[in-house]
Coordinates of C-alpha atoms and ligand atoms in Angstrom, one line a residue:
M4 CA 2.6 -29.6 -3.3
T5 CA -1.0 -29.9 -3.8
G6 CA -2.2 -29.6 -7.3
D7 CA -1.9 -26.8 -9.7
Q8 CA -0.1 -23.6 -8.8
I9 CA -2.1 -20.4 -8.2
V10 CA -0.3 -17.3 -9.4
I11 CA -0.5 -14.7 -6.9
F12 CA -0.6 -11.1 -8.5
D13 CA -0.4 -8.4 -5.9
T14 CA -1.8 -5.1 -6.8
T15 CA -1.0 -3.3 -3.5
L16 CA 0.9 -0.9 -5.3
R17 CA -1.6 -0.1 -8.0
D18 CA -5.1 -0.7 -6.8
G19 CA -4.2 -0.8 -3.3
E20 CA -2.4 2.8 -3.7
Q21 CA -5.8 3.9 -5.1
S22 CA -7.5 3.7 -1.7
P23 CA -8.0 7.2 -0.3
G24 CA -5.4 8.1 2.1
C25 CA -2.9 5.2 0.9
S26 CA -0.9 7.1 -1.5
M27 CA 3.1 6.1 -1.1
N28 CA 6.1 7.8 -2.2
T29 CA 8.7 6.0 -4.4
K30 CA 10.7 5.0 -1.3
E31 CA 7.8 3.5 0.4
K32 CA 6.8 1.8 -2.8
L33 CA 10.4 0.2 -3.0
E34 CA 10.1 -0.9 0.5
V35 CA 6.7 -2.6 -0.1
A36 CA 7.9 -4.2 -3.4
S37 CA 11.2 -5.6 -1.4
A38 CA 8.7 -7.1 1.1
L39 CA 6.5 -8.6 -1.7
V40 CA 9.4 -10.2 -3.4
E41 CA 10.5 -11.8 0.0
L42 CA 6.8 -13.0 0.5
G43 CA 7.1 -14.8 -2.7
V44 CA 4.4 -12.9 -4.8
D45 CA 4.6 -14.1 -8.5
V46 CA 3.6 -10.9 -10.1
I47 CA 3.9 -7.2 -8.6
E48 CA 1.6 -4.8 -10.1
A49 CA 3.8 -1.8 -9.5
G50 CA 1.8 1.0 -10.7
F51 CA 0.1 2.6 -13.6
P52 CA 3.0 4.6 -15.3
I53 CA 1.0 7.1 -17.5
A54 CA -0.9 8.3 -14.3
S55 CA 1.9 10.6 -13.0
P56 CA 5.7 11.0 -13.2
G57 CA 5.9 9.6 -9.5
D58 CA 4.1 6.5 -10.7
F59 CA 6.3 6.1 -13.7
E60 CA 9.4 6.7 -11.5
A61 CA 8.1 4.0 -9.1
V62 CA 7.6 1.3 -11.6
H63 CA 10.8 2.2 -13.3
Q64 CA 12.9 1.7 -9.9
I65 CA 11.1 -1.3 -8.9
A66 CA 11.6 -3.0 -12.5
A67 CA 15.2 -2.2 -12.2
R68 CA 15.7 -3.6 -8.5
F69 CA 13.4 -6.5 -8.4
G70 CA 12.5 -7.5 -12.1
D71 CA 14.9 -10.3 -11.9
R72 CA 12.9 -12.2 -8.9
S73 CA 9.3 -11.3 -9.5
T74 CA 7.5 -10.5 -12.7
I75 CA 6.9 -6.7 -12.5
C76 CA 3.6 -5.5 -14.1
A77 CA 2.5 -2.0 -15.5
L78 CA -1.0 -1.1 -16.0
A79 CA -2.2 0.6 -19.1
R80 CA -5.5 1.7 -20.6
S81 CA -5.8 0.5 -24.4
L82 CA -4.3 3.5 -25.6
D83 CA -0.8 3.7 -27.5
A84 CA 0.5 6.3 -25.2
D85 CA -0.4 4.5 -22.0
I86 CA 1.2 1.3 -23.6
A87 CA 4.3 3.2 -24.6
R88 CA 4.8 4.6 -21.0
A89 CA 4.4 1.2 -19.5
K90 CA 7.2 -0.2 -22.0
E91 CA 9.3 2.6 -21.0
A92 CA 9.0 2.1 -17.3
L93 CA 9.4 -1.7 -17.4
A94 CA 12.5 -1.6 -20.0
S95 CA 15.0 -2.7 -17.4
A96 CA 13.0 -5.7 -15.9
E97 CA 14.0 -9.2 -16.8
K98 CA 10.6 -10.4 -16.1
R99 CA 7.8 -8.1 -17.3
R100 CA 4.0 -7.7 -18.0
I101 CA 2.1 -5.1 -19.4
H102 CA -1.7 -5.2 -18.3
V103 CA -3.9 -3.7 -20.6
F104 CA -7.6 -3.2 -19.7
L105 CA -10.8 -1.8 -21.6
A106 CA -14.2 -1.7 -20.2
T107 CA -16.7 -4.1 -21.9
S108 CA -20.1 -3.9 -20.0
A109 CA -23.0 -2.3 -21.4
I110 CA -23.1 0.5 -18.9
H111 CA -19.4 1.5 -19.4
R112 CA -19.8 1.0 -23.4
E113 CA -22.6 3.4 -23.5
H114 CA -22.0 5.9 -20.6
K115 CA -18.3 5.9 -20.4
L116 CA -16.8 4.8 -23.6
K117 CA -19.4 5.7 -26.0
M118 CA -18.3 2.7 -28.2
D119 CA -20.1 -0.1 -29.6
K120 CA -19.2 -3.8 -29.3
Q121 CA -17.1 -4.0 -32.4
Q122 CA -15.2 -1.0 -31.6
I123 CA -14.5 -2.3 -28.2
I124 CA -12.9 -5.5 -29.5
D125 CA -10.9 -3.8 -32.4
K126 CA -9.4 -1.3 -29.7
A127 CA -8.7 -4.3 -27.2
V128 CA -7.2 -6.5 -29.8
E129 CA -5.1 -3.5 -31.2
A130 CA -3.9 -2.7 -27.8
V131 CA -2.8 -6.2 -26.8
A132 CA -0.9 -6.6 -30.4
N133 CA 0.9 -3.5 -29.6
A134 CA 1.9 -4.5 -26.0
K135 CA 3.0 -8.0 -27.3
E136 CA 5.7 -6.3 -29.5
F137 CA 7.5 -5.5 -26.3
C138 CA 7.2 -8.6 -24.1
D139 CA 5.4 -12.0 -24.3
D140 CA 3.6 -11.8 -21.1
I141 CA 0.6 -9.8 -21.6
E142 CA -2.7 -9.4 -19.3
F143 CA -5.8 -8.2 -20.5
S144 CA -8.7 -7.1 -18.4
P145 CA -12.3 -6.5 -19.8
E146 CA -13.1 -4.0 -17.2
D147 CA -16.6 -4.5 -15.4
A148 CA -16.5 -8.1 -16.7
A149 CA -18.7 -9.3 -13.9
R150 CA -21.5 -7.1 -15.4
T151 CA -20.7 -7.9 -19.1
E152 CA -23.0 -10.0 -21.4
L153 CA -21.7 -13.5 -21.3
D154 CA -21.4 -14.1 -24.9
F155 CA -19.8 -10.8 -25.7
L156 CA -17.3 -11.4 -22.8
C157 CA -16.5 -14.6 -24.5
E158 CA -15.9 -12.9 -27.8
V159 CA -13.5 -10.5 -26.2
V160 CA -11.6 -12.9 -24.1
E161 CA -11.2 -15.2 -27.4
K162 CA -9.9 -12.3 -29.6
T163 CA -7.6 -11.0 -27.1
I164 CA -6.2 -14.5 -26.4
A165 CA -5.7 -14.8 -30.3
A166 CA -3.9 -11.2 -30.3
G167 CA -1.3 -12.4 -27.8
A168 CA -3.0 -12.2 -24.3
T169 CA -1.4 -14.9 -22.0
T170 CA -3.7 -13.8 -18.9
V171 CA -7.1 -13.1 -19.2
N172 CA -8.2 -11.2 -16.0
I173 CA -11.9 -11.1 -15.2
P174 CA -12.6 -8.1 -13.0
D175 CA -15.5 -7.5 -10.7
T176 CA -14.6 -4.0 -10.6
V177 CA -17.8 -2.8 -8.7
G178 CA -17.9 -5.7 -6.1
Y179 CA -21.3 -6.9 -7.6
A180 CA -20.7 -10.5 -8.0
T181 CA -21.6 -13.4 -5.6
P182 CA -19.6 -16.5 -5.4
S183 CA -21.8 -18.7 -7.3
H184 CA -22.5 -16.1 -10.0
Y185 CA -18.7 -15.5 -10.4
F186 CA -18.1 -19.3 -10.4
K187 CA -20.5 -19.6 -13.4
V188 CA -19.0 -16.7 -15.3
I189 CA -15.5 -18.4 -15.1
R190 CA -17.1 -21.9 -15.8
Y191 CA -18.8 -20.4 -18.9
L192 CA -15.5 -18.9 -20.3
K193 CA -13.9 -22.2 -19.8
E194 CA -16.6 -24.0 -21.7
N195 CA -17.2 -21.4 -24.3
V196 CA -14.0 -19.8 -25.4
S197 CA -12.3 -22.0 -28.0
N198 CA -8.8 -21.0 -27.2
I199 CA -8.9 -20.4 -23.4
E200 CA -6.3 -23.4 -22.5
D201 CA -3.8 -20.7 -24.1
A202 CA -4.2 -18.4 -21.3
I203 CA -4.5 -18.3 -17.5
I204 CA -7.8 -17.1 -16.2
S205 CA -7.5 -14.6 -13.6
T206 CA -9.5 -13.1 -10.8
H207 CA -10.0 -9.5 -9.5
C208 CA -12.4 -9.1 -6.9
H209 CA -13.5 -5.9 -5.2
N210 CA -15.1 -6.1 -1.9
D211 CA -18.0 -3.8 -1.9
L212 CA -20.3 -6.7 -0.6
G213 CA -17.7 -8.1 1.6
L214 CA -17.4 -11.1 -0.9
A215 CA -14.0 -10.3 -2.7
V216 CA -12.2 -13.4 -1.0
A217 CA -15.2 -15.6 -1.5
N218 CA -15.6 -14.9 -5.1
S219 CA -12.0 -15.2 -5.9
L220 CA -11.9 -18.8 -4.3
A221 CA -15.1 -19.6 -6.2
A222 CA -13.3 -18.6 -9.2
V223 CA -10.4 -20.9 -8.3
E224 CA -13.0 -23.8 -7.9
A225 CA -14.2 -23.1 -11.7
G226 CA -10.8 -23.0 -13.1
A227 CA -9.1 -19.8 -12.5
R228 CA -5.3 -20.2 -11.9
Q229 CA -4.4 -16.3 -11.0
I230 CA -5.8 -14.4 -8.0
E231 CA -5.3 -10.5 -8.1
C232 CA -5.1 -9.5 -4.4
T233 CA -3.7 -6.9 -2.0
I234 CA -1.9 -6.8 1.4
N235 CA -4.7 -6.2 4.1
G236 CA -7.4 -6.0 1.2
L237 CA -6.4 -2.5 0.3
G238 CA -8.0 -1.0 -2.7
E239 CA -10.6 1.1 -4.4
R240 CA -13.5 1.8 -2.0
A241 CA -14.0 -1.4 0.1
G242 CA -10.8 -2.8 -1.4
N243 CA -9.7 -5.9 -3.1
A244 CA -9.5 -9.6 -2.1
A245 CA -7.0 -9.7 0.8
L246 CA -3.8 -11.7 -0.2
E247 CA -3.4 -13.1 3.1
E248 CA -7.0 -14.4 3.2
V249 CA -6.7 -16.2 -0.1
V250 CA -3.5 -17.8 0.5
M251 CA -4.3 -19.0 3.9
A252 CA -7.7 -20.3 2.8
I253 CA -5.9 -22.1 -0.3
R254 CA -3.2 -23.6 2.2
T255 CA -5.7 -24.6 5.1
R256 CA -8.0 -26.0 2.8
A257 CA -5.8 -27.6 0.4
D258 CA -7.9 -30.9 0.9
Y259 CA -10.7 -29.1 -0.7
Y260 CA -9.0 -26.9 -3.4
N261 CA -6.3 -29.2 -4.3
V262 CA -4.1 -26.2 -5.4
H263 CA -0.9 -24.5 -4.0
T264 CA 0.7 -20.9 -4.0
K265 CA 4.4 -20.3 -3.4
I266 CA 3.8 -17.8 -1.0
Q267 CA 6.0 -17.8 2.3
T268 CA 3.3 -17.8 4.5
E269 CA 5.4 -16.9 7.7
R270 CA 6.0 -13.6 6.1
L271 CA 2.4 -12.6 5.8
V272 CA 2.1 -10.8 9.3
P273 CA 5.5 -8.9 8.8
T274 CA 4.5 -7.9 5.4
S275 CA 0.7 -6.6 6.6
D276 CA 2.6 -4.8 9.4
L277 CA 4.8 -3.0 7.2
V278 CA 2.1 -2.2 4.7
S279 CA 0.0 -0.9 7.6
S280 CA 2.8 1.2 9.0
I281 CA 3.6 2.7 5.6
T282 CA 0.2 3.5 4.5
G283 CA -1.2 4.4 7.9
M284 CA -4.1 2.3 7.2
K285 CA -4.8 0.3 10.6
V286 CA -5.7 -3.4 10.3
Q287 CA -8.9 -4.1 12.3
R288 CA -8.2 -6.1 15.5
N289 CA -10.5 -9.0 14.3
K290 CA -9.2 -9.0 10.7
A291 CA -8.8 -12.8 9.7
I292 CA -5.2 -13.9 9.6
V293 CA -3.5 -10.8 10.5
G294 CA -5.7 -9.1 12.9
Q295 CA -4.4 -8.7 16.6
N296 CA -7.2 -11.0 17.8
A297 CA -6.6 -13.5 15.0
F298 CA -5.3 -16.0 17.3
A299 CA -6.3 -14.9 20.7
H300 CA -8.7 -17.2 22.4
E301 CA -10.4 -15.2 25.3
A302 CA -13.2 -17.8 26.1
G303 CA -12.0 -20.1 29.2
I304 CA -13.3 -23.2 27.5
H305 CA -11.3 -22.4 24.2
Q306 CA -8.2 -21.6 26.2
H307 CA -8.6 -25.0 28.0
G308 CA -9.0 -26.8 24.5
V309 CA -6.1 -25.3 23.1
L310 CA -3.8 -26.0 25.9
Q311 CA -5.0 -29.6 25.9
E312 CA -4.7 -29.9 22.0
R313 CA -4.3 -26.9 19.6
S314 CA -6.5 -28.2 16.7
T315 CA -9.5 -28.2 19.1
Y316 CA -9.9 -24.5 18.3
E317 CA -7.1 -23.6 15.9
I318 CA -7.2 -24.3 12.3
M319 CA -3.9 -22.5 11.7
R320 CA -0.8 -22.0 13.6
P321 CA 0.1 -18.5 14.4
E322 CA 3.7 -19.2 13.5
D323 CA 2.8 -20.4 10.2
V324 CA 1.6 -16.7 9.3
G325 CA 4.5 -15.2 11.1
Y326 CA 2.6 -14.0 13.9
V327 CA 4.8 -13.9 17.1
G328 CA 2.7 -11.6 19.3
Q329 CA 4.2 -8.3 20.6
N330 CA 7.9 -8.6 19.9
L331 CA 10.3 -7.2 22.4
V332 CA 13.4 -6.1 20.7
L333 CA 16.9 -5.5 21.3
G334 CA 18.0 -3.0 24.0
K335 CA 20.6 -0.4 23.4
H336 CA 23.5 -2.7 23.9
S337 CA 22.2 -5.3 21.4
G338 CA 24.6 -4.1 18.8
R339 CA 24.4 -3.1 15.2
H340 CA 24.3 -6.7 13.9
A341 CA 21.3 -7.7 15.8
F342 CA 19.5 -4.5 14.8
R343 CA 20.3 -4.9 11.1
D344 CA 19.0 -8.6 11.3
R345 CA 15.8 -7.3 12.8
V346 CA 15.4 -4.7 10.4
K347 CA 15.6 -7.1 7.5
E348 CA 13.2 -9.4 9.4
L349 CA 10.6 -6.7 9.4
G350 CA 10.7 -6.6 5.7
F351 CA 12.8 -3.5 5.1
E352 CA 15.6 -3.2 2.6
L353 CA 18.0 -0.2 3.5
S354 CA 21.0 1.2 2.1
D355 CA 24.1 1.7 4.1
D356 CA 23.2 5.2 5.1
E357 CA 19.8 4.5 5.7
M358 CA 20.7 1.8 7.9
Q359 CA 22.9 4.1 10.0
Q360 CA 20.3 6.7 10.3
A361 CA 17.7 3.9 11.7
F362 CA 20.5 2.6 13.9
D363 CA 20.9 6.3 15.4
D364 CA 17.3 6.7 15.8
F365 CA 16.9 3.4 17.5
I366 CA 19.9 4.0 20.0
A367 CA 18.3 7.7 20.7
L368 CA 14.8 6.0 21.5
A369 CA 16.3 3.1 23.6
D370 CA 17.7 6.0 25.6
K371 CA 14.3 7.3 26.3
K372 CA 12.4 4.2 26.4
K373 CA 12.7 1.1 28.4
E374 CA 11.6 -1.4 25.8
V375 CA 11.8 -1.0 22.1
Y376 CA 9.2 -3.0 20.2
D377 CA 9.2 -4.1 16.4
S378 CA 6.4 -1.7 15.9
D379 CA 8.7 1.1 17.3
I380 CA 11.4 0.2 14.7
R381 CA 8.9 0.0 11.9
A382 CA 7.6 3.5 12.7
L383 CA 11.1 5.2 13.1
I384 CA 12.2 3.6 9.6
D385 CA 8.8 4.5 8.1
S386 CA 8.9 8.0 9.3
R387 CA 12.2 8.7 7.4
L388 CA 10.8 7.1 4.0
T389 CA 10.2 10.2 2.3
D390 CA 11.9 11.5 -1.0
A391 CA 10.6 15.0 -0.5
P392 CA 13.3 17.6 -0.3
A393 CA 13.1 19.3 3.0
R394 CA 14.6 22.8 3.1
W395 CA 13.4 23.9 6.7
K396 CA 14.5 22.0 9.9
L397 CA 13.1 22.3 13.3
I398 CA 15.9 23.6 15.5
S399 CA 13.8 23.7 18.8
F400 CA 10.3 24.4 20.0
H401 CA 8.7 25.4 23.2
T402 CA 4.9 25.2 24.1
S403 CA 3.0 26.3 27.0
A404 CA -0.7 25.1 27.7
G405 CA -3.3 25.1 30.4
S406 CA -6.2 26.9 31.2
S407 CA -5.0 30.4 29.8
V408 CA -4.0 30.9 26.0
P409 CA -1.8 28.0 24.6
T410 CA 1.2 29.4 22.8
A411 CA 4.2 27.9 20.8
T412 CA 7.4 29.2 20.1
V413 CA 9.8 27.5 17.2
E414 CA 12.9 28.1 15.7
L415 CA 13.5 27.0 12.3
Q416 CA 16.5 26.8 9.8
C417 CA 16.3 27.0 6.2
E418 CA 19.4 25.5 4.5
D419 CA 22.3 27.7 5.5
E420 CA 20.2 30.7 6.4
P421 CA 20.2 32.3 9.9
V422 CA 17.8 30.4 12.4
V423 CA 14.4 32.1 12.4
C424 CA 12.2 32.3 15.8
D425 CA 8.6 33.0 15.7
A426 CA 5.6 32.5 18.2
A427 CA 1.9 31.9 17.9
I428 CA -1.0 31.4 20.1
G429 CA -3.8 28.5 19.3
D430 CA -6.6 26.4 20.5
G431 CA -4.0 23.9 22.0
P432 CA -0.1 23.6 22.1
I433 CA -0.3 21.5 18.9
D434 CA -2.6 24.1 17.1
A435 CA -0.2 27.0 18.4
V436 CA 2.9 25.2 16.9
F437 CA 1.2 24.6 13.5
W438 CA 0.5 28.4 13.3
A439 CA 4.2 29.2 14.5
L440 CA 5.5 26.8 11.7
E441 CA 3.3 28.8 9.1
R442 CA 4.3 32.0 10.2
V443 CA 8.0 31.3 9.8
M444 CA 7.7 29.7 6.7
D445 CA 5.0 32.2 5.4
M446 CA 3.2 29.3 4.2
P447 CA -0.7 29.6 5.0
A448 CA -2.3 25.8 4.9
K449 CA -5.5 24.3 5.7
L450 CA -5.2 21.3 8.3
E451 CA -7.6 18.6 6.6
E452 CA -6.4 15.3 8.3
F453 CA -4.9 14.9 11.9
D454 CA -4.2 11.5 13.1
V455 CA -2.3 10.4 16.3
R456 CA -1.8 7.0 17.5
S457 CA 0.4 5.0 19.9
V458 CA 2.8 2.9 18.2
S459 CA 3.3 0.3 20.8
Q460 CA 2.4 0.0 24.5
G461 CA 3.1 1.7 27.8
K462 CA 3.3 5.3 29.0
D463 CA 6.7 5.8 27.2
A464 CA 5.3 4.4 23.9
L465 CA 6.2 6.2 20.8
G466 CA 3.3 8.4 19.4
E467 CA 3.1 8.7 15.7
V468 CA 1.2 11.7 13.9
R469 CA -0.1 11.8 10.5
V470 CA -1.2 14.9 9.0
A471 CA -2.7 16.1 5.5
I472 CA -2.7 19.5 4.8
N473 CA -4.1 21.9 1.9
V474 CA -1.9 24.4 0.3
L475 CA -3.4 26.4 -2.7
G476 CA -5.7 23.6 -3.3
R477 CA -3.2 20.9 -3.2
K478 CA -2.9 18.2 -0.7
Y479 CA 0.3 17.3 1.1
Q480 CA 1.0 14.6 3.7
G481 CA 3.4 14.5 6.6
K482 CA 4.1 11.9 9.2
S483 CA 6.6 11.7 12.2
V484 CA 7.2 9.9 15.4
S485 CA 8.4 10.8 18.8
T486 CA 7.8 10.0 22.5
D487 CA 6.4 13.3 22.7
I488 CA 3.5 14.0 20.6
I489 CA 3.8 17.6 20.3
E490 CA 7.2 17.1 18.8
A491 CA 5.8 14.3 16.4
A492 CA 3.0 16.7 15.3
A493 CA 5.5 19.7 14.7
N494 CA 7.7 17.4 12.5
A495 CA 4.9 15.9 10.5
Y496 CA 3.3 19.3 9.8
L497 CA 6.9 20.6 9.1
Q498 CA 7.3 17.7 6.6
A499 CA 4.0 18.6 5.0
L500 CA 4.8 22.2 4.6
N501 CA 8.2 21.4 3.2
K502 CA 6.7 19.4 0.5
A503 CA 4.3 22.3 -0.3
D504 CA 7.4 24.6 -0.2
A505 CA 9.3 22.4 -2.6
A506 CA 6.1 22.2 -5.0
A507 CA 6.1 26.0 -5.0
G508 CA 9.7 26.0 -6.0
R509 CA 10.6 29.2 -3.8
D510 CA 14.0 30.4 -4.1
A511 CA 14.8 31.8 -0.7
P512 CA 13.0 31.9 2.7
T513 CA 10.7 34.8 2.8
G514 CA 10.7 35.2 6.6
G515 CA 7.8 35.3 8.9
R516 CA 4.5 36.7 8.0
D517 CA 2.1 39.0 9.9
A518 CA -0.8 36.9 10.4
P519 CA -2.0 33.9 9.3
T520 CA -4.4 33.7 6.2
G521 CA -4.8 30.0 6.0
G522 CA -8.0 28.1 6.4
R523 CA -8.0 27.6 10.2
D524 CA -9.8 30.2 12.4
A525 CA -7.4 30.5 15.3
P526 CA -5.7 33.8 16.0
A527 CA -1.9 34.5 15.5
G528 CA 0.5 35.6 18.1
E529 CA 3.1 38.1 17.7
G530 CA 6.3 37.6 15.8
V531 CA 9.3 37.5 18.0
E532 CA 12.1 36.9 15.5
Ligands
KIV609 O1 -11.2 -3.1 -10.9 C1 -10.8 -3.2 -12.0 O2 -11.5 -3.3 -12.9 C2 -9.3 -2.8 -12.3 C3 -8.6 -3.1 -13.7 C4 -8.0 -1.9 -14.0 C5 -8.2 -4.5 -13.6 O3 -8.6 -2.5 -11.4
ZN610 ZN1 -9.7 -2.9 -9.2

């Protein structure tokens, strides 16, 4: 291995999850955490426990399940209540870290915190010392460090290291830095903070100017030894530095950087696919390392060159990042063992019941579809990763569409109650189904997002539908897959309505309603219970 080891700190489950539309439930977070462990990530920032009970629960469960393999980290503001919640969430992790932060730039001091420099130092030192009572591994981040006066930044870093910080992270919170600027900041800290050797310097770069990866690498050149990053570059606004890009740059240019990581690079593409499937954030085709085109040579001259000698036009081998093209999976006779192995390969860690459910779904799909791809299996499993209770089940649906009025009839059952049937009209068959579901559940909703995509190739491909609805000012998401996109849409919408139903805590089904009062404009049909 070349030179020093760079600590890879993954924040997909914290900063990544803050990207609009990327929120994950606890089951989904556990699957991502499991894939990150297999990838060989050193530190997993599992969440911000004080932010919500869901965040707390996810950190708590990830700490219990994976805290003996990777270091599990929880974020906290420099407040006693935040730090207490982080301690509680991490209690069962063998390897644990608390990450405390406080903004230091003049803009944040004056406008957000209304605190002077001394107050910032006192609060940061107090927070680090408090966290240190719980574990030895403490990270401190002076938020907006890249826009903080250098001498003040040095003072904050020096004092927090003296208080016990073992990693000092230098966030470019707003993606303002450029590579040479960020290099100078890190170099300045190395040269001017007397106790800097007692801590690891970390980078945390946002991608607002498209420079997050370049800035992270510049920091490594200046002496940083931890990189904070996310799978597929997810994160606030334009995202964070992409893990797969920093890791492959370090590996491919080991001659230049003279450092290494512990990442199992052949897990990069499977992990990217898993995160993309779970979050619904598609990876652009020409994305470096994990995009569909990353290893596709189109120009004849390139193809010819690669056939003669790969290195003419390839600086990395596709297999080194786990890229295997469109994987044709097992047919329905392949058997349970082969299926189980494939699911593991794809990065999922399922319980026996979940595995049985996944296998049943796979067999049902293999009956309908000639070829089942990895992406199909991923989508099938992913569509079941919900921890929301689902009182209402879709028993059947029927739609009719054409140049006359589209209509839908649905039969739903709530727990052990009798099956309820109702119908509605809409702008199209999917709209009509949505209206009919709302009528049966008596749950007016506003459709805010509707996304449909083909999971794999061919006319018989699985279709995936994701929806976001608004019920009484709260947003609920649903997703489902089927070879029939109307069925997928119905189940996705029903999943979102079920979440709203659970949040409303209604006791018993209230039956059909007369006319929709939700946010959409389409008319309702007659109830036919
Ligand atoms: O971007 C940022 O500054 C952060 C901190 C909490 C580290 O995410
Ligand atoms: Zn950030």
